[in-house]
Amino acid sequence: MIYMKIYKGLSASKGISIGNAFLLTGAIDNIEKVIVDDSSIEIKKFNDSVQISLIQIEKLKQKAINTVGKEESEIFEIHKMMVQDLDYQESVLSIISKENCNSEYAVYQTKNIFYKIFADMDDPYMNDRKSDVIDISDRIIKNILGNNEDHIEKNDSVIYFAVDLTPSATISLDKQKILGFVTKIGSSASHSAILARNLNVPAVVGIGDHFSDFDFSKCFIIDGISGIIIEDPDKETISEYRDKIKVIEEEEKKLSLHKDEPAITKDGVHIEINGNIGGVEDAESSNKHGADGIGLFRSEFLYLQGSDFPSEEVQFNSYKKVLEVMDGKRVIVRTLDLGSDKQASYFNIENEDNPALGYRAIRICLSQIGIFKTQLRALYRSSIYGKLAIMFPMIVSVEEIKKVKIIVEEVKKELDHEKIPYSNKVEIGVMIETPASVMISDKLAKEVDFFSVGTNDLTQYTMAADRMNANISEIFDPGNISIMRMIKMTVDNANKQGIWVGICGESASDTRFTKLYLSMGIKELSISPPMIPKLKEFIRRIDISEVRDRKLSMLY
Ligand code: PEP
Ligand code: MG
């Protein structure tokens, strides 16, 4: 009898993996109540799970001390206290005994009760603890269900399943042990998809309600090329997919032979191919895959790692390390782009009805100047260790960039005063990711050295289509003529001022668009590092002068 089941989602990162499932924290959004014969067994399961959870949290704490520092690891001490909290434990035990139910359901109910208690508190510190209640409760539930972290340690790599994968949830993952991602919600521009592409593992997102049908104890095949997930595959299917994996590996091997050669078109135009990174590991991967430099360092990832703002020193060390790893190649660091889907709990950003249109990115920096200056100081201090450029996200007016430049000058003056050296050659750029910035790109071009088009947000804001919403993924189309016209307008305005334009949104690696981008005059493409060899190869086969007229005529 064959029990193999096939599910279809959206392909968000190509490739194929075969392996065991691991349910991530935050994946537990509904636990069914089951009446049990012997509640003492459930009480034991809960108590055992508490002990396992405490060991796991201590391990995470030690890992955090070694990677981000002691202060940042304090959150795990709070988690340990919460797991041992007597009121919390009593609530679980009383639900098990009174309702004769399964222990995971009792924890789930307790999570909901305590979440509400914390959410109703006015004190911002206590209010913040509501997300910790979710975290520790989901951990206990997963351990009751036998889907725990030790399992990962014993069983190598796994396919991660999650309702959604927030950027902060990805921080604690061991990147070496990720075979792929499957998420209930999300689209190919979501940050889980971006992470998957950076790691060169497949991702299938937007599974929807089928998510609750999975049997996580089974083996899975995840096919990121066609967006298919196969649960409990039979032998023939596994062997068929093993063959497909071999073909992919062969192709990657061939491409890697020329990865370090530049991407020069047939008619002699050099296109800079850079890596999009979230930290030092990705910079190393960019080098490995033949990047000309870094086109987007999402610096907000430094802010998502701990329980408080990263200090100037922590940031300085990260920027310096990336510059050193890139060894003289240009590194474009984007200043923090927090808010919207990238929330740091300590930030205390109020709940917003429309966070993507809310208090985020440069808006935070221009209203909390201390935070901004700390980052700029760290950046300028690091600038002597390589070729640094800085760009600013979510710009919507010339006034904003003028204010930014004043603050930059203030920071430089402070450094002069303190006799701290910095480079005078740091290029300044603006991300073109709002329709407003496109429309004023003629004016913005007079203020900066370069533009980098963020097609993820530009598409979201132009098409009025949430980049995270799988239901409208067809409307979220960076290939739409309106987006293409916007990029063309941006490049034309930039050319008039003699500044260069690159693209760092996910569409930069989509070869369906490359000929049109190059025809417009795009000079740089910044993409997930593992995709670099393929894009370089594709560009080497283009003759821009041959395709330009035909491609541009499609825009009007
Ligand atoms: C973009 O919006 O295209 C972009 C590159 O930035 P992010 O995906 O981090 O919002
Ligand atoms: Mg963006």
Short mmCIF file of C-alpha atoms and ligand atoms in Angstrom, two decimals, residues 189 191 194 276 296 298 300 334 337 341-342 360 431 433 453-458 467 504-506, ligand 1:
data_model
loop_
_atom_site.label_atom_id
_atom_site.label_comp_id
_atom_site.label_asym_id
_atom_site.label_seq_id
_atom_site.Cartn_x
_atom_site.Cartn_y
_atom_site.Cartn_z
CA ALA A 189 9.76 37.76 -1.65
CA HIS A 191 12.50 36.74 4.14
CA ILE A 194 15.46 34.99 0.73
CA ASN A 276 23.14 40.07 -0.85
CA LEU A 296 23.30 44.73 -0.04
CA ARG A 298 20.98 43.86 5.40
CA GLU A 300 19.12 44.96 10.49
CA ARG A 334 22.20 49.33 4.13
CA ASP A 337 15.63 48.48 7.92
CA ASP A 341 8.14 42.15 8.95
CA LYS A 342 11.50 42.68 10.70
CA ARG A 360 10.18 51.61 9.79
CA MET A 431 17.44 52.58 -2.18
CA GLU A 433 12.00 51.04 -3.28
CA VAL A 453 16.51 49.47 -6.74
CA GLY A 454 14.74 47.34 -4.11
CA THR A 455 12.26 45.60 -6.37
CA ASN A 456 10.72 43.65 -3.48
CA ASP A 457 9.29 46.71 -1.80
CA LEU A 458 8.95 48.69 -5.02
CA ARG A 467 4.93 40.77 -0.53
CA CYS A 504 19.25 44.44 -5.14
CA GLY A 505 15.66 43.11 -4.94
CA GLU A 506 15.06 39.43 -5.59
C1 PEP B 1 13.81 45.27 -1.47
O1 PEP B 1 12.85 45.79 -0.91
O2 PEP B 1 13.80 44.94 -2.68
C2 PEP B 1 15.05 44.98 -0.72
C3 PEP B 1 16.14 44.60 -1.35
O3 PEP B 1 15.05 45.07 0.63
P1 PEP B 1 14.29 44.03 1.62
O4 PEP B 1 13.95 42.81 0.82
O5 PEP B 1 15.23 43.75 2.72
O6 PEP B 1 13.08 44.80 2.05
#
